[in-house]
Tab-separated table of C-alpha atoms and ligand atoms in Angstrom:
chain	number	residue	atom	x	y	z
A	802	MET	CA	-30.906	-79.286	4.407
A	803	LEU	CA	-30.960	-78.447	8.118
A	804	LEU	CA	-31.720	-82.279	8.611
A	805	LYS	CA	-28.927	-83.235	6.423
A	806	LYS	CA	-26.454	-81.061	8.300
A	807	MET	CA	-27.638	-82.284	11.855
A	808	LEU	CA	-27.361	-85.881	10.609
A	809	LYS	CA	-23.474	-85.196	9.227
A	810	LYS	CA	-23.052	-83.749	12.986
A	811	LEU	CA	-24.444	-86.729	14.573
A	812	ILE	CA	-22.284	-89.224	12.927
A	813	SER	CA	-19.188	-87.145	13.331
A	814	ILE	CA	-20.068	-87.144	16.949
A	815	TYR	CA	-20.758	-91.073	16.729
A	816	ILE	CA	-17.377	-91.572	15.213
A	817	LEU	CA	-15.639	-89.521	17.661
A	818	LEU	CA	-17.094	-91.346	20.675
A	819	ILE	CA	-16.251	-95.139	18.877
A	820	LEU	CA	-13.069	-93.712	18.313
A	821	SER	CA	-12.262	-92.293	22.170
A	822	PHE	CA	-13.743	-95.448	23.482
A	823	LEU	CA	-11.186	-97.661	21.235
A	824	GLN	CA	-8.470	-95.593	22.344
A	825	SER	CA	-9.436	-95.829	26.269
A	826	SER	CA	-10.333	-99.426	25.735
A	827	ALA	CA	-6.498	-100.136	24.270
A	828	PHE	CA	-5.253	-97.912	27.174
A	829	ALA	CA	-7.244	-99.649	29.730
A	830	SER	CA	-5.823	-103.385	28.415
A	831	ASN	CA	-2.253	-101.946	28.355
A	832	TYR	CA	-2.799	-100.789	31.597
A	833	GLU	CA	-4.451	-103.961	32.997
A	834	PHE	CA	-1.616	-105.882	31.113
A	835	ASN	CA	1.332	-104.192	32.645
A	836	ILE	CA	-0.194	-104.852	36.164
A	837	TRP	CA	-0.592	-108.533	35.137
A	838	VAL	CA	3.002	-108.626	34.212
A	839	LYS	CA	4.300	-107.188	37.458
A	840	ASN	CA	1.934	-110.138	39.244
A	841	PHE	CA	3.328	-112.766	37.010
A	842	LYS	CA	6.889	-112.078	37.724
A	843	ILE	CA	6.392	-112.295	41.090
A	844	LYS	CA	4.969	-115.721	40.438
A	845	ALA	CA	7.757	-116.688	38.081
A	846	VAL	CA	10.329	-116.017	40.866
A	847	LYS	CA	8.247	-117.890	43.502
A	848	SER	CA	8.159	-120.942	41.269
A	849	GLY	CA	12.265	-120.939	41.091
A	850	VAL	CA	13.137	-119.064	37.952
A	851	SER	CA	16.183	-116.680	38.765
A	852	LYS	CA	15.120	-112.887	39.080
A	853	LEU	CA	17.621	-111.620	36.300
A	854	VAL	CA	16.236	-114.111	33.716
A	855	VAL	CA	12.693	-112.950	35.018
A	856	ASP	CA	13.307	-109.331	34.642
A	857	ASP	CA	15.426	-109.639	31.585
A	858	VAL	CA	13.043	-112.008	29.429
A	859	MET	CA	9.792	-110.033	30.688
A	860	SER	CA	11.398	-106.674	30.135
A	861	ASN	CA	10.272	-106.306	26.375
A	862	ALA	CA	6.900	-108.294	26.558
A	863	ILE	CA	3.771	-106.305	25.277
A	864	PHE	CA	0.243	-106.782	24.985
A	865	LEU	CA	-0.503	-108.484	21.211
A	866	PRO	CA	-4.098	-107.747	20.342
A	867	LYS	CA	-3.651	-109.672	17.156
A	868	VAL	CA	-2.961	-112.614	19.234
A	869	ILE	CA	-6.127	-112.545	20.472
A	870	LYS	CA	-7.620	-112.417	16.869
A	871	TYR	CA	-5.719	-115.626	15.872
A	872	ASP	CA	-7.141	-117.621	18.970
A	873	ARG	CA	-10.505	-116.577	18.241
A	874	PHE	CA	-10.427	-117.336	14.554
A	875	GLN	CA	-8.314	-120.759	14.278
A	876	PRO	CA	-9.161	-122.728	10.965
A	877	GLU	CA	-10.111	-125.974	13.526
A	878	PHE	CA	-13.106	-123.695	14.480
A	879	TYR	CA	-14.821	-123.210	11.088
A	880	GLU	CA	-13.308	-125.313	8.320
A	881	ASP	CA	-15.264	-128.457	7.498
A	882	THR	CA	-12.995	-131.705	7.326
A	883	HIS	CA	-12.991	-131.918	3.330
A	884	THR	CA	-11.509	-128.651	3.111
A	885	TYR	CA	-9.231	-128.558	5.936
A	886	VAL	CA	-7.586	-131.918	4.941
A	887	LYS	CA	-7.559	-131.175	1.328
A	888	LYS	CA	-5.699	-127.818	1.974
A	889	ARG	CA	-2.875	-129.355	4.423
A	890	THR	CA	-2.439	-132.782	2.019
A	891	ASN	CA	-2.338	-131.584	-1.265
A	892	LYS	CA	0.285	-132.721	-4.151
A	893	LYS	CA	2.483	-129.956	-3.988
A	894	LYS	CA	3.263	-130.504	-0.067
A	895	VAL	CA	3.903	-134.061	-0.906
A	896	LYS	CA	6.660	-132.879	-3.363
A	897	LYS	CA	8.182	-130.386	-0.639
A	898	GLY	CA	8.311	-132.795	1.705
A	899	LEU	CA	10.177	-135.573	-0.972
A	900	ALA	CA	12.437	-132.912	-1.557
A	901	LEU	CA	13.311	-132.647	1.944
A	902	TYR	CA	13.690	-136.115	2.096
A	903	LYS	CA	16.130	-136.487	-0.485
A	904	LYS	CA	18.068	-133.906	0.879
A	905	GLU	CA	18.292	-135.245	4.534
A	906	LYS	CA	17.742	-138.869	3.565
A	907	LEU	CA	20.686	-139.952	5.957
A	908	THR	CA	19.581	-138.183	8.946
A	909	ILE	CA	15.915	-138.841	8.539
A	910	ASP	CA	16.595	-142.632	8.051
A	911	ARG	CA	18.780	-142.823	11.066
A	912	ILE	CA	16.216	-141.398	13.273
A	913	GLU	CA	13.286	-143.435	11.793
A	914	LYS	CA	15.248	-146.652	12.951
A	915	GLU	CA	16.379	-145.304	16.233
A	916	PHE	CA	13.035	-144.304	17.690
A	917	LEU	CA	10.659	-146.661	15.845
A	918	ILE	CA	8.731	-143.675	13.958
A	919	GLU	CA	7.926	-143.536	10.353
A	920	LYS	CA	9.776	-141.053	8.271
A	921	GLU	CA	6.592	-140.247	6.643
A	922	LEU	CA	5.013	-139.394	9.835
A	923	LEU	CA	7.667	-137.140	10.775
A	924	LEU	CA	7.680	-135.562	7.210
A	925	ALA	CA	3.882	-135.320	7.383
A	926	LEU	CA	3.683	-133.420	10.685
A	927	MET	CA	6.652	-131.175	9.478
A	928	GLY	CA	4.778	-130.350	6.762
A	929	ILE	CA	1.561	-129.673	8.061
A	930	GLU	CA	3.299	-127.420	11.503
A	931	THR	CA	5.546	-125.260	9.271
A	932	ASN	CA	5.282	-126.275	5.578
A	933	PHE	CA	8.810	-128.062	6.307
A	934	GLY	CA	10.391	-125.032	7.643
A	935	ASN	CA	9.271	-122.305	5.574
A	936	TYR	CA	6.555	-121.133	8.069
A	937	LEU	CA	8.098	-120.648	11.472
A	938	GLY	CA	6.530	-117.842	12.411
A	939	LYS	CA	8.186	-114.442	13.212
A	940	MET	CA	6.146	-113.565	16.547
A	941	ASP	CA	7.968	-112.870	19.637
A	942	ILE	CA	6.854	-115.915	21.841
A	943	VAL	CA	7.329	-114.236	25.098
A	944	SER	CA	4.712	-111.728	24.128
A	945	SER	CA	2.460	-114.034	22.698
A	946	LEU	CA	2.476	-116.231	25.608
A	947	ALA	CA	1.963	-113.568	27.848
A	948	THR	CA	-0.709	-112.097	25.825
A	949	LEU	CA	-2.536	-115.394	25.952
A	950	SER	CA	-1.709	-115.880	29.951
A	951	PHE	CA	-3.469	-112.120	30.262
A	952	ASP	CA	-6.213	-113.332	28.433
A	953	LYS	CA	-8.838	-115.108	30.434
A	954	ARG	CA	-9.978	-117.933	27.588
A	955	ARG	CA	-6.661	-120.313	28.596
A	956	SER	CA	-5.176	-118.135	31.175
A	957	GLU	CA	-3.857	-121.047	33.332
A	958	PHE	CA	-2.563	-123.082	30.642
A	959	PHE	CA	-0.525	-120.107	28.875
A	960	THR	CA	0.931	-119.057	32.131
A	961	LYS	CA	2.432	-122.349	32.856
A	962	GLU	CA	3.683	-122.417	29.460
A	963	LEU	CA	5.731	-119.236	30.173
A	964	ILE	CA	6.939	-119.991	33.301
A	965	ILE	CA	8.359	-123.246	31.684
A	966	LEU	CA	9.749	-121.112	28.729
A	967	LEU	CA	11.487	-118.876	31.331
A	968	LYS	CA	13.006	-121.979	33.117
A	969	LEU	CA	14.179	-122.862	29.740
A	970	VAL	CA	16.021	-119.850	29.430
A	971	ASP	CA	17.280	-119.630	32.831
A	972	GLN	CA	18.873	-123.223	32.735
A	973	ASN	CA	20.541	-122.255	29.045
A	974	ILE	CA	18.208	-124.876	27.355
A	975	ILE	CA	17.168	-122.105	25.229
A	976	ASP	CA	18.539	-118.831	23.851
A	977	LYS	CA	16.336	-116.276	24.407
A	978	LYS	CA	17.696	-114.386	21.399
A	979	ILE	CA	15.791	-116.868	19.032
A	980	LEU	CA	12.556	-116.982	20.826
A	981	PHE	CA	10.386	-116.105	17.767
A	982	GLY	CA	7.638	-118.506	16.577
A	983	SER	CA	4.058	-119.126	16.023
A	984	TRP	CA	1.048	-116.594	17.429
A	985	ALA	CA	0.246	-119.318	20.030
A	986	GLY	CA	4.056	-119.650	21.490
A	987	ALA	CA	4.984	-122.664	19.437
A	988	PHE	CA	8.508	-123.017	18.100
A	989	GLY	CA	10.657	-124.365	15.689
A	990	ASN	CA	10.129	-126.801	12.584
A	991	PHE	CA	7.633	-129.272	14.583
A	992	GLN	CA	5.821	-126.225	16.539
A	993	PHE	CA	7.184	-127.357	19.990
A	994	MET	CA	5.209	-125.817	22.985
A	995	PRO	CA	8.022	-125.040	25.971
A	996	ARG	CA	6.275	-127.908	28.107
A	997	THR	CA	7.049	-130.479	25.182
A	998	ILE	CA	10.510	-128.749	24.510
A	999	GLN	CA	11.140	-129.465	28.228
A	1000	ASN	CA	9.633	-132.796	28.123
A	1001	TYR	CA	11.052	-134.432	24.657
A	1002	ALA	CA	13.353	-132.301	23.068
A	1003	ILE	CA	16.786	-133.693	22.573
A	1004	ASP	CA	20.241	-132.405	21.487
A	1005	PHE	CA	20.489	-135.484	18.988
A	1006	ASN	CA	24.022	-134.091	17.441
A	1007	LYS	CA	25.665	-133.836	20.635
A	1008	ASN	CA	26.923	-130.178	20.369
A	1009	THR	CA	25.152	-128.941	23.650
A	1010	THR	CA	22.473	-127.294	22.411
A	1011	ILE	CA	18.840	-128.108	21.296
A	1012	GLU	CA	18.239	-126.364	17.535
A	1013	LEU	CA	14.583	-126.937	16.999
A	1014	LYS	CA	14.896	-125.153	13.554
A	1015	LYS	CA	17.558	-127.903	12.112
A	1016	THR	CA	16.775	-131.150	10.809
A	1017	GLU	CA	19.041	-133.254	13.113
A	1018	ASP	CA	17.749	-132.177	16.277
A	1019	SER	CA	14.129	-131.553	15.295
A	1020	PHE	CA	13.073	-134.273	13.671
A	1021	ALA	CA	14.808	-136.388	16.630
A	1022	SER	CA	12.817	-134.365	19.284
A	1023	ALA	CA	9.379	-134.965	17.122
A	1024	ALA	CA	10.429	-138.904	17.140
A	1025	ASN	CA	11.373	-139.097	20.536
A	1026	TYR	CA	7.846	-137.093	21.471
A	1027	LEU	CA	6.145	-139.414	19.351
A	1028	ASN	CA	7.561	-142.424	20.857
A	1029	LYS	CA	7.573	-141.410	24.089
A	1030	ILE	CA	3.748	-140.891	24.175
A	1031	GLY	CA	3.414	-144.388	22.567
A	1032	TRP	CA	2.667	-143.956	18.741
A	1033	LYS	CA	3.078	-147.703	17.197
A	1034	LYS	CA	4.942	-147.947	14.100
A	1035	ASN	CA	3.499	-149.598	11.386
A	1036	THR	CA	-0.222	-149.866	12.738
A	1037	PRO	CA	-2.984	-147.612	11.606
A	1038	CYS	CA	-4.405	-144.288	12.540
A	1039	PHE	CA	-8.034	-144.101	10.994
A	1040	ILE	CA	-10.024	-145.684	8.392
A	1041	LYS	CA	-13.080	-143.727	6.798
A	1042	ILE	CA	-16.428	-145.492	7.061
A	1043	ASP	CA	-20.024	-144.849	5.955
A	1044	LEU	CA	-22.551	-144.997	8.876
A	1045	ILE	CA	-26.091	-145.896	8.723
A	1046	LYS	CA	-28.329	-143.406	9.593
A	1047	SER	CA	-29.622	-145.310	12.978
A	1048	THR	CA	-26.284	-145.115	14.196
A	1049	PRO	CA	-26.767	-144.229	18.178
A	1050	GLY	CA	-25.613	-140.980	19.078
A	1051	LYS	CA	-23.277	-142.066	21.784
A	1052	TYR	CA	-21.059	-143.697	19.291
A	1053	LEU	CA	-20.373	-140.541	17.404
A	1054	ASN	CA	-17.146	-138.611	18.944
A	1055	SER	CA	-16.937	-134.820	17.928
A	1056	SER	CA	-15.107	-133.573	20.562
A	1057	ALA	CA	-11.235	-134.005	20.562
A	1058	GLY	CA	-10.766	-133.989	24.206
A	1059	ASN	CA	-12.535	-136.981	25.122
A	1060	ILE	CA	-12.786	-139.964	22.576
A	1061	LYS	CA	-15.332	-142.194	24.258
A	1062	ASN	CA	-16.944	-145.403	23.705
A	1063	ARG	CA	-13.749	-147.440	22.386
A	1064	LYS	CA	-15.026	-151.163	20.871
A	1065	LYS	CA	-13.603	-153.756	18.829
A	1066	ILE	CA	-14.348	-152.850	15.172
A	1067	LYS	CA	-16.633	-155.743	14.654
A	1068	PHE	CA	-18.870	-154.358	17.614
A	1069	PHE	CA	-19.603	-151.915	15.122
A	1070	LYS	CA	-20.474	-153.806	12.251
A	1071	LYS	CA	-24.161	-153.367	11.975
A	1072	TYR	CA	-23.784	-149.493	11.471
A	1073	ILE	CA	-20.877	-149.640	9.180
A	1074	LYS	CA	-22.221	-150.129	5.342
A	1075	ASN	CA	-18.927	-150.711	3.908
A	1076	TYR	CA	-17.843	-153.135	6.763
A	1077	ALA	CA	-17.027	-155.957	4.293
A	1078	ASN	CA	-14.462	-154.112	2.473
A	1079	LEU	CA	-12.680	-152.428	5.273
A	1080	LYS	CA	-9.004	-154.152	4.824
A	1081	ILE	CA	-7.932	-154.371	8.646
A	1082	ASP	CA	-8.147	-156.485	11.556
A	1083	LYS	CA	-11.466	-156.389	13.034
A	1084	ASN	CA	-10.775	-157.180	16.445
A	1085	LEU	CA	-8.569	-153.869	16.782
A	1086	GLU	CA	-9.850	-151.600	18.760
A	1087	ALA	CA	-11.511	-148.337	17.447
A	1088	ALA	CA	-13.569	-145.104	18.207
A	1089	ILE	CA	-15.742	-143.511	15.721
A	1090	ILE	CA	-15.363	-139.695	15.150
A	1091	THR	CA	-17.873	-137.606	13.326
A	1092	PRO	CA	-15.890	-134.171	13.092
A	1093	ASP	CA	-18.396	-131.888	11.176
A	1094	ILE	CA	-20.986	-132.359	13.552
A	1095	ASP	CA	-19.931	-129.191	16.004
A	1096	ILE	CA	-18.781	-126.486	13.281
A	1097	ILE	CA	-21.276	-127.289	10.130
A	1098	PRO	CA	-24.578	-125.897	10.790
A	1099	GLY	CA	-26.968	-128.285	9.760
A	1100	ALA	CA	-24.243	-130.645	8.935
A	1101	ASN	CA	-25.138	-134.439	8.054
A	1102	THR	CA	-24.505	-135.873	11.162
A	1103	TYR	CA	-23.017	-139.260	9.376
A	1104	THR	CA	-20.681	-137.607	6.962
A	1105	PRO	CA	-17.712	-137.719	6.964
A	1106	ALA	CA	-17.331	-140.450	9.630
A	1107	TYR	CA	-14.174	-142.643	10.593
A	1108	LEU	CA	-13.083	-145.410	12.582
A	1109	VAL	CA	-9.558	-143.836	14.912
A	1110	PHE	CA	-7.058	-146.148	16.500
A	1111	SER	CA	-4.684	-145.784	19.360
A	1112	ASN	CA	-2.141	-143.820	17.000
A	1113	TYR	CA	-4.397	-141.488	15.788
A	1114	GLU	CA	-5.036	-140.544	19.477
A	1115	LYS	CA	-1.608	-140.132	19.971
A	1116	ILE	CA	-2.041	-137.369	17.042
A	1117	LEU	CA	-4.614	-135.471	19.229
A	1118	ASN	CA	-1.859	-135.416	21.949
A	1119	TRP	CA	0.181	-133.486	20.028
A	1120	ASN	CA	-2.635	-131.166	18.930
A	1121	ARG	CA	-6.277	-131.441	20.412
A	1122	SER	CA	-7.899	-131.225	16.955
A	1123	LEU	CA	-9.682	-133.868	15.037
A	1124	ARG	CA	-9.083	-132.539	11.835
A	1125	PHE	CA	-5.624	-131.992	12.396
A	1126	ALA	CA	-5.127	-135.678	13.112
A	1127	LEU	CA	-6.970	-136.594	10.093
A	1128	ALA	CA	-4.547	-134.008	8.030
A	1129	VAL	CA	-1.417	-135.470	9.294
A	1130	CYS	CA	-2.476	-139.126	9.047
A	1131	THR	CA	-3.618	-138.419	5.361
A	1132	LEU	CA	-0.367	-136.730	4.412
A	1133	LYS	CA	1.298	-139.368	6.095
A	1134	ASN	CA	-0.087	-142.138	3.618
A	1135	ASN	CA	0.387	-139.866	0.836
A	1136	PHE	CA	4.195	-139.902	1.462
A	1137	LYS	CA	3.682	-143.762	1.833
A	1138	ASN	CA	2.880	-144.147	-1.544
A	1139	GLU	CA	5.856	-142.043	-2.971
A	1140	ILE	CA	8.625	-142.945	-0.758
T	1032	CA	CA1	22.410	-129.705	18.600
């Protein structure tokens, strides 16, 4: 009995200790966050944003612990390629995209023609980024970006994004009242980060504001972005291949940050089992990717494998994830068969 009582008491002390530790660490991070905000504001003013806008926009910035949680558990980190692509390119998604296309055909066709970007690609990107505008995100972007800037993992990147966002507000390009989006600070139908807005967003319908949650401006901005980074209309993105097991490891890319060993397809002939069946110009330059190597423990190194082309790397430019780019091009092909 005595032992039981002692054990109970020990457990309650233990719980109390954990609770007080959690409270004090939350307090510590809030305290440190506020110091960070103070220093950030000085930095933002120094980089040319008006003090009025810095004070105003940053006044409601808070530390959002769930943003850190999302950052550490992105599906790109743990879903294998088959699951990831299948989830994002199903028939339901195609149907939804076709309905949007039917409704906005005139605008989308005009944008395709003007920017030389396939409507199927634009639909695929919008479908994967926000399920056709149905999931735009409700997070306060300023707090999201501030939290990720305060966090150590990619502090420099997000600090720059936040300063750009303040500049966009300062220059009246963006209305601070509508700054709600994803946990990572992305905004609108195509989830543009502040730097993308600054470099590529356009006021297509010329009503003096850039509306990235509306079809005209968001589709034109996405098409302008893809055109400027060098997407080539009607050229391939990727093709699935079967590799022989003795393919040298140096030709297998598994990191989206650095695609290496690009060669003409015919160079890889002896490593590709289905080479003869590939319906593609064998003089095209390509690289091999095997995206599951890094995330699936004990994954068969050679499956799945793909030849990827210059267009594929443009989608990596949009979002540095091998699986994301495969999903976008797969959904694009699914649309192609329906439109
Ligand atoms: Ca506009």
